[in-house]
Amino acid sequence: CNEVLAIIPVKMLIPTFYVFTLIFTLANALLGFSNPFKADGFLGFLNPVNKGKTEWNSVSVKYSIIGGFYKIPMTTDKIKGEYVYLKNHEEFKDVKLYCYPTDPSVCIMYDKYGRICGMRVAYMKEDIATRAKGNLSYKYDKIPIFKEGSAFGIPFYYIDVIFINPDLLMKGGPASRTEAVGDGAYLQLDGQTWVEMPREESKATALGFTKQACFPGMGLHYFPNMTKDLDCHNFIPVFLLYNHGKLIGMGLIPFGSFKSKGNREWFEDPPKFIINTIVPHAPTCLADWVGKYGTISFHIYFTKANAITPSCIL
């Protein structure tokens, strides 16, 4: 098997995977299964994922068929020179941010005990309108979830995701944890109030998230206020990822362009047909803007096993 894969060009593997995914999804629908690997599906016996409690035990980011899933250090003593200290957080004074040298694209937050407690994802002002040739209709400064900052002399917009209750983080973080990652995923969707993302899929709609598609290797997607009537000027670039009803990860996907600022390419730019597959209940402007402006997609996974095998594959 390894010998066969070795002679297949990498550029052929990626489109082949996507074509297989679409054929597989169509076959599921024709056979009447929304997901054949679930317990009641015709391939349910192949599903090895624990359907009980989903423990958040690891943080990995990005999504890519080849070269993806970067593992993030869970504690500061595991950094080993890979990241550099940037500064303390503006709101949580005992929280420290560490980034790749000269690259503010993704910075990891650690509490006063040196344990991971969040991430800052940044979008460089000099890059976001590149594909739009300077005429980007999506205005970051009009979307409340974005804040403005700078690091290494580079101005940017950014979104913070924290993994610890903000009241506890104001005190530096909890002295002990039941899960290595934290107690939840919190965002300031309105730019002011920290809101916990639902760990149970059944509670996602109550927060305004709408169910979209399950994509192999990613998970079942939920987007905020995503309907065919959405005005893309108001698009909140957040999605949640569920597996067997449990939150296993999340992501950010604003419109725009990016350039690698260091030794790691953090972001993804999926093509229009993948967006149409993942977000079937979307306005036409979503795919149109993806083609016109590009996207800056970023995945965060909180579990080891589920990050690789969500319920829509094995």
PDB file of C-alpha atoms in Angstrom:
ATOM      1  CA  CYS A   1       0.000   0.000   0.000  1.00  0.00           C
ATOM      2  CA  ASN A   2       2.808   2.417   0.903  1.00  0.00           C
ATOM      3  CA  GLU A   3       4.545   1.653  -2.383  1.00  0.00           C
ATOM      4  CA  VAL A   4       1.373   2.506  -4.314  1.00  0.00           C
ATOM      5  CA  LEU A   5       0.819   5.771  -2.438  1.00  0.00           C
ATOM      6  CA  ALA A   6       4.446   6.724  -2.981  1.00  0.00           C
ATOM      7  CA  ILE A   7       4.002   6.846  -6.769  1.00  0.00           C
ATOM      8  CA  ILE A   8       0.774   8.892  -6.666  1.00  0.00           C
ATOM      9  CA  PRO A   9       1.505  12.622  -6.966  1.00  0.00           C
ATOM     10  CA  VAL A  10       0.309  14.652  -3.994  1.00  0.00           C
ATOM     11  CA  LYS A  11      -1.634  16.973  -6.306  1.00  0.00           C
ATOM     12  CA  MET A  12      -3.717  13.978  -7.422  1.00  0.00           C
ATOM     13  CA  LEU A  13      -4.511  12.813  -3.886  1.00  0.00           C
ATOM     14  CA  ILE A  14      -6.341  15.955  -2.801  1.00  0.00           C
ATOM     15  CA  PRO A  15      -8.905  16.232  -5.648  1.00  0.00           C
ATOM     16  CA  THR A  16      -9.335  12.449  -5.583  1.00  0.00           C
ATOM     17  CA  PHE A  17     -10.260  12.636  -1.903  1.00  0.00           C
ATOM     18  CA  TYR A  18     -12.816  15.374  -2.545  1.00  0.00           C
ATOM     19  CA  VAL A  19     -14.373  13.444  -5.452  1.00  0.00           C
ATOM     20  CA  PHE A  20     -14.563  10.321  -3.290  1.00  0.00           C
ATOM     21  CA  THR A  21     -16.230  12.371  -0.556  1.00  0.00           C
ATOM     22  CA  LEU A  22     -18.932  13.666  -2.898  1.00  0.00           C
ATOM     23  CA  ILE A  23     -19.599  10.212  -4.365  1.00  0.00           C
ATOM     24  CA  PHE A  24     -19.707   8.735  -0.885  1.00  0.00           C
ATOM     25  CA  THR A  25     -22.170  11.398   0.312  1.00  0.00           C
ATOM     26  CA  LEU A  26     -24.442  10.803  -2.695  1.00  0.00           C
ATOM     27  CA  ALA A  27     -24.383   7.051  -2.073  1.00  0.00           C
ATOM     28  CA  ASN A  28     -25.403   7.650   1.530  1.00  0.00           C
ATOM     29  CA  ALA A  29     -28.397   9.691   0.436  1.00  0.00           C
ATOM     30  CA  LEU A  30     -29.514   7.141  -2.155  1.00  0.00           C
ATOM     31  CA  LEU A  31     -29.335   4.387   0.453  1.00  0.00           C
ATOM     32  CA  GLY A  32     -31.345   6.454   2.898  1.00  0.00           C
ATOM     33  CA  PHE A  33     -28.608   6.992   5.491  1.00  0.00           C
ATOM     34  CA  SER A  34     -27.640  10.470   6.671  1.00  0.00           C
ATOM     35  CA  ASN A  35     -24.496   8.849   8.068  1.00  0.00           C
ATOM     36  CA  PRO A  36     -23.898   5.128   7.461  1.00  0.00           C
ATOM     37  CA  PHE A  37     -21.248   4.902  10.196  1.00  0.00           C
ATOM     38  CA  LYS A  38     -23.660   5.774  12.981  1.00  0.00           C
ATOM     39  CA  ALA A  39     -25.033   2.978  15.106  1.00  0.00           C
ATOM     40  CA  ASP A  40     -28.134   2.611  12.919  1.00  0.00           C
ATOM     41  CA  GLY A  41     -26.213   2.955   9.653  1.00  0.00           C
ATOM     42  CA  PHE A  42     -25.293   0.092   7.369  1.00  0.00           C
ATOM     43  CA  LEU A  43     -21.591   0.558   8.246  1.00  0.00           C
ATOM     44  CA  GLY A  44     -22.182   1.349  11.900  1.00  0.00           C
ATOM     45  CA  PHE A  45     -20.115  -1.616  13.001  1.00  0.00           C
ATOM     46  CA  LEU A  46     -17.009   0.150  11.632  1.00  0.00           C
ATOM     47  CA  ASN A  47     -17.325   3.137  13.953  1.00  0.00           C
ATOM     48  CA  PRO A  48     -14.640   2.872  16.681  1.00  0.00           C
ATOM     49  CA  VAL A  49     -15.293   6.267  18.274  1.00  0.00           C
ATOM     50  CA  ASN A  50     -16.500   6.277  21.872  1.00  0.00           C
ATOM     51  CA  LYS A  51     -20.059   7.596  21.900  1.00  0.00           C
ATOM     52  CA  GLY A  52     -19.995   8.378  25.604  1.00  0.00           C
ATOM     53  CA  LYS A  53     -18.384  11.389  27.230  1.00  0.00           C
ATOM     54  CA  THR A  54     -16.106  13.342  24.925  1.00  0.00           C
ATOM     55  CA  GLU A  55     -13.067  14.416  26.920  1.00  0.00           C
ATOM     56  CA  TRP A  56     -11.147  17.455  25.768  1.00  0.00           C
ATOM     57  CA  ASN A  57      -7.606  16.193  26.118  1.00  0.00           C
ATOM     58  CA  SER A  58      -5.610  17.779  23.294  1.00  0.00           C
ATOM     59  CA  VAL A  59      -5.505  20.814  21.023  1.00  0.00           C
ATOM     60  CA  SER A  60      -4.686  20.467  17.343  1.00  0.00           C
ATOM     61  CA  VAL A  61      -5.325  23.012  14.634  1.00  0.00           C
ATOM     62  CA  LYS A  62      -5.819  23.434  10.916  1.00  0.00           C
ATOM     63  CA  TYR A  63      -7.347  20.885   8.579  1.00  0.00           C
ATOM     64  CA  SER A  64      -5.549  19.362   5.661  1.00  0.00           C
ATOM     65  CA  ILE A  65      -5.575  15.964   4.038  1.00  0.00           C
ATOM     66  CA  ILE A  66      -1.791  16.145   3.874  1.00  0.00           C
ATOM     67  CA  GLY A  67       0.319  18.083   6.395  1.00  0.00           C
ATOM     68  CA  GLY A  68      -2.506  19.212   8.639  1.00  0.00           C
ATOM     69  CA  PHE A  69      -3.407  18.927  12.315  1.00  0.00           C
ATOM     70  CA  TYR A  70      -0.607  20.846  13.981  1.00  0.00           C
ATOM     71  CA  LYS A  71      -0.366  19.814  17.624  1.00  0.00           C
ATOM     72  CA  ILE A  72      -0.399  22.729  20.065  1.00  0.00           C
ATOM     73  CA  PRO A  73       1.690  22.601  23.291  1.00  0.00           C
ATOM     74  CA  MET A  74      -0.626  22.107  26.266  1.00  0.00           C
ATOM     75  CA  THR A  75       1.759  23.737  28.762  1.00  0.00           C
ATOM     76  CA  THR A  76       4.507  26.333  28.570  1.00  0.00           C
ATOM     77  CA  ASP A  77       7.165  23.785  29.510  1.00  0.00           C
ATOM     78  CA  LYS A  78       6.381  21.923  26.261  1.00  0.00           C
ATOM     79  CA  ILE A  79       7.026  24.930  24.015  1.00  0.00           C
ATOM     80  CA  LYS A  80      10.774  24.176  23.707  1.00  0.00           C
ATOM     81  CA  GLY A  81      11.651  27.340  21.805  1.00  0.00           C
ATOM     82  CA  GLU A  82       9.034  26.867  19.099  1.00  0.00           C
ATOM     83  CA  TYR A  83       7.016  29.884  20.259  1.00  0.00           C
ATOM     84  CA  VAL A  84       8.114  33.184  21.758  1.00  0.00           C
ATOM     85  CA  TYR A  85       6.462  35.216  24.501  1.00  0.00           C
ATOM     86  CA  LEU A  86       4.560  38.170  23.046  1.00  0.00           C
ATOM     87  CA  LYS A  87       2.789  39.873  25.947  1.00  0.00           C
ATOM     88  CA  ASN A  88       0.148  39.446  28.630  1.00  0.00           C
ATOM     89  CA  HIS A  89      -3.500  39.492  27.610  1.00  0.00           C
ATOM     90  CA  GLU A  90      -5.281  42.864  27.611  1.00  0.00           C
ATOM     91  CA  GLU A  91      -8.298  41.628  29.621  1.00  0.00           C
ATOM     92  CA  PHE A  92      -6.891  38.648  31.518  1.00  0.00           C
ATOM     93  CA  LYS A  93      -3.770  40.128  33.086  1.00  0.00           C
ATOM     94  CA  ASP A  94      -2.220  36.823  34.227  1.00  0.00           C
ATOM     95  CA  VAL A  95      -2.647  35.173  30.822  1.00  0.00           C
ATOM     96  CA  LYS A  96       0.406  35.135  28.557  1.00  0.00           C
ATOM     97  CA  LEU A  97       0.387  34.987  24.755  1.00  0.00           C
ATOM     98  CA  TYR A  98       3.003  32.985  22.847  1.00  0.00           C
ATOM     99  CA  CYS A  99       3.374  33.155  19.054  1.00  0.00           C
ATOM    100  CA  TYR A 100       5.677  31.907  16.336  1.00  0.00           C
ATOM    101  CA  PRO A 101       8.614  34.329  15.950  1.00  0.00           C
ATOM    102  CA  THR A 102       7.612  37.351  13.810  1.00  0.00           C
ATOM    103  CA  ASP A 103       4.254  35.681  13.034  1.00  0.00           C
ATOM    104  CA  PRO A 104       1.146  36.913  14.899  1.00  0.00           C
ATOM    105  CA  SER A 105      -1.268  34.744  12.870  1.00  0.00           C
ATOM    106  CA  VAL A 106      -1.945  32.333  15.743  1.00  0.00           C
ATOM    107  CA  CYS A 107      -0.956  32.981  19.344  1.00  0.00           C
ATOM    108  CA  ILE A 108      -1.514  30.521  22.181  1.00  0.00           C
ATOM    109  CA  MET A 109      -2.767  31.676  25.584  1.00  0.00           C
ATOM    110  CA  TYR A 110      -1.487  30.154  28.830  1.00  0.00           C
ATOM    111  CA  ASP A 111      -2.829  30.820  32.334  1.00  0.00           C
ATOM    112  CA  LYS A 112      -0.743  31.673  35.405  1.00  0.00           C
ATOM    113  CA  TYR A 113      -0.133  27.953  35.948  1.00  0.00           C
ATOM    114  CA  GLY A 114       1.373  27.615  32.466  1.00  0.00           C
ATOM    115  CA  ARG A 115      -1.556  25.631  31.022  1.00  0.00           C
ATOM    116  CA  ILE A 116      -3.285  26.336  27.733  1.00  0.00           C
ATOM    117  CA  CYS A 117      -6.391  28.502  28.107  1.00  0.00           C
ATOM    118  CA  GLY A 118      -7.137  29.924  24.673  1.00  0.00           C
ATOM    119  CA  MET A 119      -5.975  31.097  21.265  1.00  0.00           C
ATOM    120  CA  ARG A 120      -5.791  34.365  19.369  1.00  0.00           C
ATOM    121  CA  VAL A 121      -6.267  34.145  15.598  1.00  0.00           C
ATOM    122  CA  ALA A 122      -5.211  37.199  13.594  1.00  0.00           C
ATOM    123  CA  TYR A 123      -5.888  38.485  10.080  1.00  0.00           C
ATOM    124  CA  MET A 124      -3.275  40.830   8.633  1.00  0.00           C
ATOM    125  CA  LYS A 125      -4.692  44.108   7.347  1.00  0.00           C
ATOM    126  CA  GLU A 126      -2.111  44.243   4.566  1.00  0.00           C
ATOM    127  CA  ASP A 127      -3.184  40.852   3.195  1.00  0.00           C
ATOM    128  CA  ILE A 128      -6.940  40.414   3.605  1.00  0.00           C
ATOM    129  CA  ALA A 129      -7.945  42.391   0.485  1.00  0.00           C
ATOM    130  CA  THR A 130      -5.272  40.970  -1.844  1.00  0.00           C
ATOM    131  CA  ARG A 131      -7.531  38.713  -3.912  1.00  0.00           C
ATOM    132  CA  ALA A 132     -10.232  41.401  -3.857  1.00  0.00           C
ATOM    133  CA  LYS A 133      -7.661  43.797  -5.344  1.00  0.00           C
ATOM    134  CA  GLY A 134      -8.282  46.233  -2.530  1.00  0.00           C
ATOM    135  CA  ASN A 135     -12.067  46.147  -2.878  1.00  0.00           C
ATOM    136  CA  LEU A 136     -13.167  43.715  -0.155  1.00  0.00           C
ATOM    137  CA  SER A 137     -16.906  44.054   0.533  1.00  0.00           C
ATOM    138  CA  TYR A 138     -16.575  42.207   3.841  1.00  0.00           C
ATOM    139  CA  LYS A 139     -15.706  44.873   6.411  1.00  0.00           C
ATOM    140  CA  TYR A 140     -13.877  43.483   9.431  1.00  0.00           C
ATOM    141  CA  ASP A 141     -14.342  46.727  11.350  1.00  0.00           C
ATOM    142  CA  LYS A 142     -18.132  46.378  10.996  1.00  0.00           C
ATOM    143  CA  ILE A 143     -18.304  42.833  12.422  1.00  0.00           C
ATOM    144  CA  PRO A 144     -18.359  43.015  16.261  1.00  0.00           C
ATOM    145  CA  ILE A 145     -16.466  39.758  16.845  1.00  0.00           C
ATOM    146  CA  PHE A 146     -13.257  41.299  15.445  1.00  0.00           C
ATOM    147  CA  LYS A 147     -10.890  43.471  17.465  1.00  0.00           C
ATOM    148  CA  GLU A 148      -7.835  45.376  16.273  1.00  0.00           C
ATOM    149  CA  GLY A 149      -4.259  44.920  17.369  1.00  0.00           C
ATOM    150  CA  SER A 150      -0.658  44.659  16.230  1.00  0.00           C
ATOM    151  CA  ALA A 151       2.415  42.556  16.924  1.00  0.00           C
ATOM    152  CA  PHE A 152       5.905  42.383  15.417  1.00  0.00           C
ATOM    153  CA  GLY A 153       5.059  45.678  13.710  1.00  0.00           C
ATOM    154  CA  ILE A 154       2.135  44.112  11.820  1.00  0.00           C
ATOM    155  CA  PRO A 155      -1.404  45.540  12.246  1.00  0.00           C
ATOM    156  CA  PHE A 156      -4.271  43.056  12.198  1.00  0.00           C
ATOM    157  CA  TYR A 157      -7.823  42.169  13.154  1.00  0.00           C
ATOM    158  CA  TYR A 158      -8.192  39.284  15.569  1.00  0.00           C
ATOM    159  CA  ILE A 159     -10.594  36.920  17.325  1.00  0.00           C
ATOM    160  CA  ASP A 160      -9.927  35.460  20.769  1.00  0.00           C
ATOM    161  CA  VAL A 161     -11.175  32.019  21.770  1.00  0.00           C
ATOM    162  CA  ILE A 162     -10.768  31.079  25.432  1.00  0.00           C
ATOM    163  CA  PHE A 163     -11.077  27.597  26.939  1.00  0.00           C
ATOM    164  CA  ILE A 164     -11.664  28.607  30.570  1.00  0.00           C
ATOM    165  CA  ASN A 165     -14.636  30.388  32.120  1.00  0.00           C
ATOM    166  CA  PRO A 166     -13.781  34.103  31.853  1.00  0.00           C
ATOM    167  CA  ASP A 167     -14.549  34.731  35.535  1.00  0.00           C
ATOM    168  CA  LEU A 168     -11.936  32.134  36.481  1.00  0.00           C
ATOM    169  CA  LEU A 169      -9.498  33.443  33.897  1.00  0.00           C
ATOM    170  CA  MET A 170      -9.712  36.920  35.427  1.00  0.00           C
ATOM    171  CA  LYS A 171      -8.148  35.306  38.508  1.00  0.00           C
ATOM    172  CA  GLY A 172      -5.429  33.622  36.470  1.00  0.00           C
ATOM    173  CA  GLY A 173      -7.234  30.334  35.863  1.00  0.00           C
ATOM    174  CA  PRO A 174      -8.398  27.434  38.046  1.00  0.00           C
ATOM    175  CA  ALA A 175      -5.906  25.678  40.299  1.00  0.00           C
ATOM    176  CA  SER A 176      -7.034  22.287  38.969  1.00  0.00           C
ATOM    177  CA  ARG A 177      -8.889  20.986  35.923  1.00  0.00           C
ATOM    178  CA  THR A 178     -10.983  17.954  35.074  1.00  0.00           C
ATOM    179  CA  GLU A 179     -10.042  18.206  31.376  1.00  0.00           C
ATOM    180  CA  ALA A 180      -6.653  19.208  30.000  1.00  0.00           C
ATOM    181  CA  VAL A 181      -7.975  21.740  27.484  1.00  0.00           C
ATOM    182  CA  GLY A 182     -10.360  23.561  29.808  1.00  0.00           C
ATOM    183  CA  ASP A 183     -14.035  23.734  30.719  1.00  0.00           C
ATOM    184  CA  GLY A 184     -15.462  25.117  27.465  1.00  0.00           C
ATOM    185  CA  ALA A 185     -15.007  27.266  24.375  1.00  0.00           C
ATOM    186  CA  TYR A 186     -15.962  30.922  24.781  1.00  0.00           C
ATOM    187  CA  LEU A 187     -16.318  33.664  22.176  1.00  0.00           C
ATOM    188  CA  GLN A 188     -17.393  37.300  22.163  1.00  0.00           C
ATOM    189  CA  LEU A 189     -19.859  37.004  19.303  1.00  0.00           C
ATOM    190  CA  ASP A 190     -21.140  40.532  19.940  1.00  0.00           C
ATOM    191  CA  GLY A 191     -17.683  41.882  20.704  1.00  0.00           C
ATOM    192  CA  GLN A 192     -18.440  42.346  24.404  1.00  0.00           C
ATOM    193  CA  THR A 193     -19.971  39.351  26.203  1.00  0.00           C
ATOM    194  CA  TRP A 194     -18.177  36.034  26.540  1.00  0.00           C
ATOM    195  CA  VAL A 195     -20.566  33.264  25.456  1.00  0.00           C
ATOM    196  CA  GLU A 196     -19.894  29.557  25.942  1.00  0.00           C
ATOM    197  CA  MET A 197     -20.335  27.475  22.804  1.00  0.00           C
ATOM    198  CA  PRO A 198     -22.739  24.545  23.372  1.00  0.00           C
ATOM    199  CA  ARG A 199     -20.926  21.290  24.092  1.00  0.00           C
ATOM    200  CA  GLU A 200     -24.150  19.427  23.298  1.00  0.00           C
ATOM    201  CA  GLU A 201     -25.307  19.561  19.683  1.00  0.00           C
ATOM    202  CA  SER A 202     -28.922  19.640  20.867  1.00  0.00           C
ATOM    203  CA  LYS A 203     -28.320  23.096  22.381  1.00  0.00           C
ATOM    204  CA  ALA A 204     -26.660  24.717  19.357  1.00  0.00           C
ATOM    205  CA  THR A 205     -29.845  25.945  17.679  1.00  0.00           C
ATOM    206  CA  ALA A 206     -30.939  27.769  20.841  1.00  0.00           C
ATOM    207  CA  LEU A 207     -27.846  29.959  20.450  1.00  0.00           C
ATOM    208  CA  GLY A 208     -28.725  30.720  16.829  1.00  0.00           C
ATOM    209  CA  PHE A 209     -26.508  28.134  15.115  1.00  0.00           C
ATOM    210  CA  THR A 210     -27.935  26.247  12.141  1.00  0.00           C
ATOM    211  CA  LYS A 211     -27.068  22.700  11.147  1.00  0.00           C
ATOM    212  CA  GLN A 212     -25.074  22.315   7.955  1.00  0.00           C
ATOM    213  CA  ALA A 213     -23.125  19.303   6.609  1.00  0.00           C
ATOM    214  CA  CYS A 214     -20.833  16.654   8.035  1.00  0.00           C
ATOM    215  CA  PHE A 215     -17.528  16.527   6.166  1.00  0.00           C
ATOM    216  CA  PRO A 216     -15.071  13.611   6.439  1.00  0.00           C
ATOM    217  CA  GLY A 217     -12.109  14.436   8.638  1.00  0.00           C
ATOM    218  CA  MET A 218     -13.801  17.563  10.008  1.00  0.00           C
ATOM    219  CA  GLY A 219     -17.131  16.873  11.692  1.00  0.00           C
ATOM    220  CA  LEU A 220     -20.746  18.063  11.600  1.00  0.00           C
ATOM    221  CA  HIS A 221     -20.819  21.817  11.016  1.00  0.00           C
ATOM    222  CA  TYR A 222     -23.029  24.433  12.675  1.00  0.00           C
ATOM    223  CA  PHE A 223     -22.860  28.105  11.619  1.00  0.00           C
ATOM    224  CA  PRO A 224     -24.430  31.108  13.402  1.00  0.00           C
ATOM    225  CA  ASN A 225     -27.549  32.515  11.712  1.00  0.00           C
ATOM    226  CA  MET A 226     -26.659  30.712   8.483  1.00  0.00           C
ATOM    227  CA  THR A 227     -29.736  30.689   6.237  1.00  0.00           C
ATOM    228  CA  LYS A 228     -30.354  31.359   2.572  1.00  0.00           C
ATOM    229  CA  ASP A 229     -31.489  34.873   3.534  1.00  0.00           C
ATOM    230  CA  LEU A 230     -28.252  35.875   5.283  1.00  0.00           C
ATOM    231  CA  ASP A 231     -26.612  39.095   4.123  1.00  0.00           C
ATOM    232  CA  CYS A 232     -22.926  38.181   3.754  1.00  0.00           C
ATOM    233  CA  HIS A 233     -21.946  41.644   4.974  1.00  0.00           C
ATOM    234  CA  ASN A 234     -23.143  40.431   8.399  1.00  0.00           C
ATOM    235  CA  PHE A 235     -21.542  36.976   8.284  1.00  0.00           C
ATOM    236  CA  ILE A 236     -20.157  35.902  11.678  1.00  0.00           C
ATOM    237  CA  PRO A 237     -17.140  33.766  10.697  1.00  0.00           C
ATOM    238  CA  VAL A 238     -17.522  31.011  13.297  1.00  0.00           C
ATOM    239  CA  PHE A 239     -18.467  27.349  13.019  1.00  0.00           C
ATOM    240  CA  LEU A 240     -18.841  24.558  15.547  1.00  0.00           C
ATOM    241  CA  LEU A 241     -17.907  20.913  14.930  1.00  0.00           C
ATOM    242  CA  TYR A 242     -19.826  18.024  16.481  1.00  0.00           C
ATOM    243  CA  ASN A 243     -19.312  14.276  16.581  1.00  0.00           C
ATOM    244  CA  HIS A 244     -22.066  12.027  17.957  1.00  0.00           C
ATOM    245  CA  GLY A 245     -23.762  15.078  19.452  1.00  0.00           C
ATOM    246  CA  LYS A 246     -20.633  16.306  21.281  1.00  0.00           C
ATOM    247  CA  LEU A 247     -18.562  19.393  20.524  1.00  0.00           C
ATOM    248  CA  ILE A 248     -15.129  18.242  19.349  1.00  0.00           C
ATOM    249  CA  GLY A 249     -13.883  21.445  17.787  1.00  0.00           C
ATOM    250  CA  MET A 250     -14.661  24.723  16.135  1.00  0.00           C
ATOM    251  CA  GLY A 251     -13.309  27.038  13.503  1.00  0.00           C
ATOM    252  CA  LEU A 252     -13.091  30.536  12.081  1.00  0.00           C
ATOM    253  CA  ILE A 253     -13.585  31.382   8.419  1.00  0.00           C
ATOM    254  CA  PRO A 254     -13.794  35.068   7.434  1.00  0.00           C
ATOM    255  CA  PHE A 255     -13.596  36.201   3.832  1.00  0.00           C
ATOM    256  CA  GLY A 256     -10.218  37.417   2.628  1.00  0.00           C
ATOM    257  CA  SER A 257      -6.665  36.494   1.689  1.00  0.00           C
ATOM    258  CA  PHE A 258      -3.620  35.490   3.702  1.00  0.00           C
ATOM    259  CA  LYS A 259       0.119  35.106   3.298  1.00  0.00           C
ATOM    260  CA  SER A 260       2.367  32.962   5.444  1.00  0.00           C
ATOM    261  CA  LYS A 261       4.333  35.126   7.870  1.00  0.00           C
ATOM    262  CA  GLY A 262       6.719  32.467   9.130  1.00  0.00           C
ATOM    263  CA  ASN A 263       7.649  28.803   8.963  1.00  0.00           C
ATOM    264  CA  ARG A 264       4.083  27.543   9.354  1.00  0.00           C
ATOM    265  CA  GLU A 265       1.053  28.039   7.135  1.00  0.00           C
ATOM    266  CA  TRP A 266      -1.787  28.123   9.633  1.00  0.00           C
ATOM    267  CA  PHE A 267      -4.729  28.796   7.361  1.00  0.00           C
ATOM    268  CA  GLU A 268      -6.719  27.084   4.615  1.00  0.00           C
ATOM    269  CA  ASP A 269      -8.468  28.467   1.536  1.00  0.00           C
ATOM    270  CA  PRO A 270     -11.074  25.868   0.498  1.00  0.00           C
ATOM    271  CA  PRO A 271     -12.548  26.106  -3.024  1.00  0.00           C
ATOM    272  CA  LYS A 272     -16.153  27.107  -3.728  1.00  0.00           C
ATOM    273  CA  PHE A 273     -17.438  23.582  -4.272  1.00  0.00           C
ATOM    274  CA  ILE A 274     -16.189  22.496  -0.849  1.00  0.00           C
ATOM    275  CA  ILE A 275     -17.964  25.460   0.752  1.00  0.00           C
ATOM    276  CA  ASN A 276     -21.154  24.490  -1.083  1.00  0.00           C
ATOM    277  CA  THR A 277     -20.755  20.936   0.231  1.00  0.00           C
ATOM    278  CA  ILE A 278     -20.082  21.955   3.830  1.00  0.00           C
ATOM    279  CA  VAL A 279     -22.653  24.782   3.987  1.00  0.00           C
ATOM    280  CA  PRO A 280     -25.640  23.633   1.892  1.00  0.00           C
ATOM    281  CA  HIS A 281     -28.133  25.974   3.593  1.00  0.00           C
ATOM    282  CA  ALA A 282     -26.398  29.213   2.682  1.00  0.00           C
ATOM    283  CA  PRO A 283     -27.108  32.328   0.607  1.00  0.00           C
ATOM    284  CA  THR A 284     -25.671  32.465  -2.897  1.00  0.00           C
ATOM    285  CA  CYS A 285     -23.376  35.296  -1.814  1.00  0.00           C
ATOM    286  CA  LEU A 286     -21.398  32.906   0.415  1.00  0.00           C
ATOM    287  CA  ALA A 287     -19.921  30.819  -2.400  1.00  0.00           C
ATOM    288  CA  ASP A 288     -19.739  33.871  -4.668  1.00  0.00           C
ATOM    289  CA  TRP A 289     -17.628  35.767  -2.138  1.00  0.00           C
ATOM    290  CA  VAL A 290     -15.479  32.708  -1.465  1.00  0.00           C
ATOM    291  CA  GLY A 291     -14.591  32.648  -5.152  1.00  0.00           C
ATOM    292  CA  LYS A 292     -14.155  36.401  -5.372  1.00  0.00           C
ATOM    293  CA  TYR A 293     -12.369  37.163  -2.096  1.00  0.00           C
ATOM    294  CA  GLY A 294     -11.124  33.818  -0.747  1.00  0.00           C
ATOM    295  CA  THR A 295     -11.405  32.641   2.851  1.00  0.00           C
ATOM    296  CA  ILE A 296      -9.045  32.407   5.802  1.00  0.00           C
ATOM    297  CA  SER A 297     -10.178  29.139   7.337  1.00  0.00           C
ATOM    298  CA  PHE A 298      -8.854  27.770  10.616  1.00  0.00           C
ATOM    299  CA  HIS A 299      -9.898  24.645  12.549  1.00  0.00           C
ATOM    300  CA  ILE A 300      -9.365  23.966  16.266  1.00  0.00           C
ATOM    301  CA  TYR A 301      -9.884  20.439  17.642  1.00  0.00           C
ATOM    302  CA  PHE A 302     -10.137  19.594  21.336  1.00  0.00           C
ATOM    303  CA  THR A 303      -9.856  15.797  21.212  1.00  0.00           C
ATOM    304  CA  LYS A 304      -7.201  13.384  20.013  1.00  0.00           C
ATOM    305  CA  ALA A 305      -9.212  10.631  18.333  1.00  0.00           C
ATOM    306  CA  ASN A 306     -12.138  12.648  17.046  1.00  0.00           C
ATOM    307  CA  ALA A 307      -9.911  15.188  15.351  1.00  0.00           C
ATOM    308  CA  ILE A 308      -8.863  12.459  12.947  1.00  0.00           C
ATOM    309  CA  THR A 309     -11.998  10.314  12.725  1.00  0.00           C
ATOM    310  CA  PRO A 310     -15.237  12.289  13.143  1.00  0.00           C
ATOM    311  CA  SER A 311     -18.506  10.405  12.839  1.00  0.00           C
ATOM    312  CA  CYS A 312     -19.003  11.191   9.157  1.00  0.00           C
ATOM    313  CA  ILE A 313     -16.196   8.811   8.236  1.00  0.00           C
ATOM    314  CA  LEU A 314     -15.093   6.230  10.791  1.00  0.00           C
TER     315      LEU A 314
END
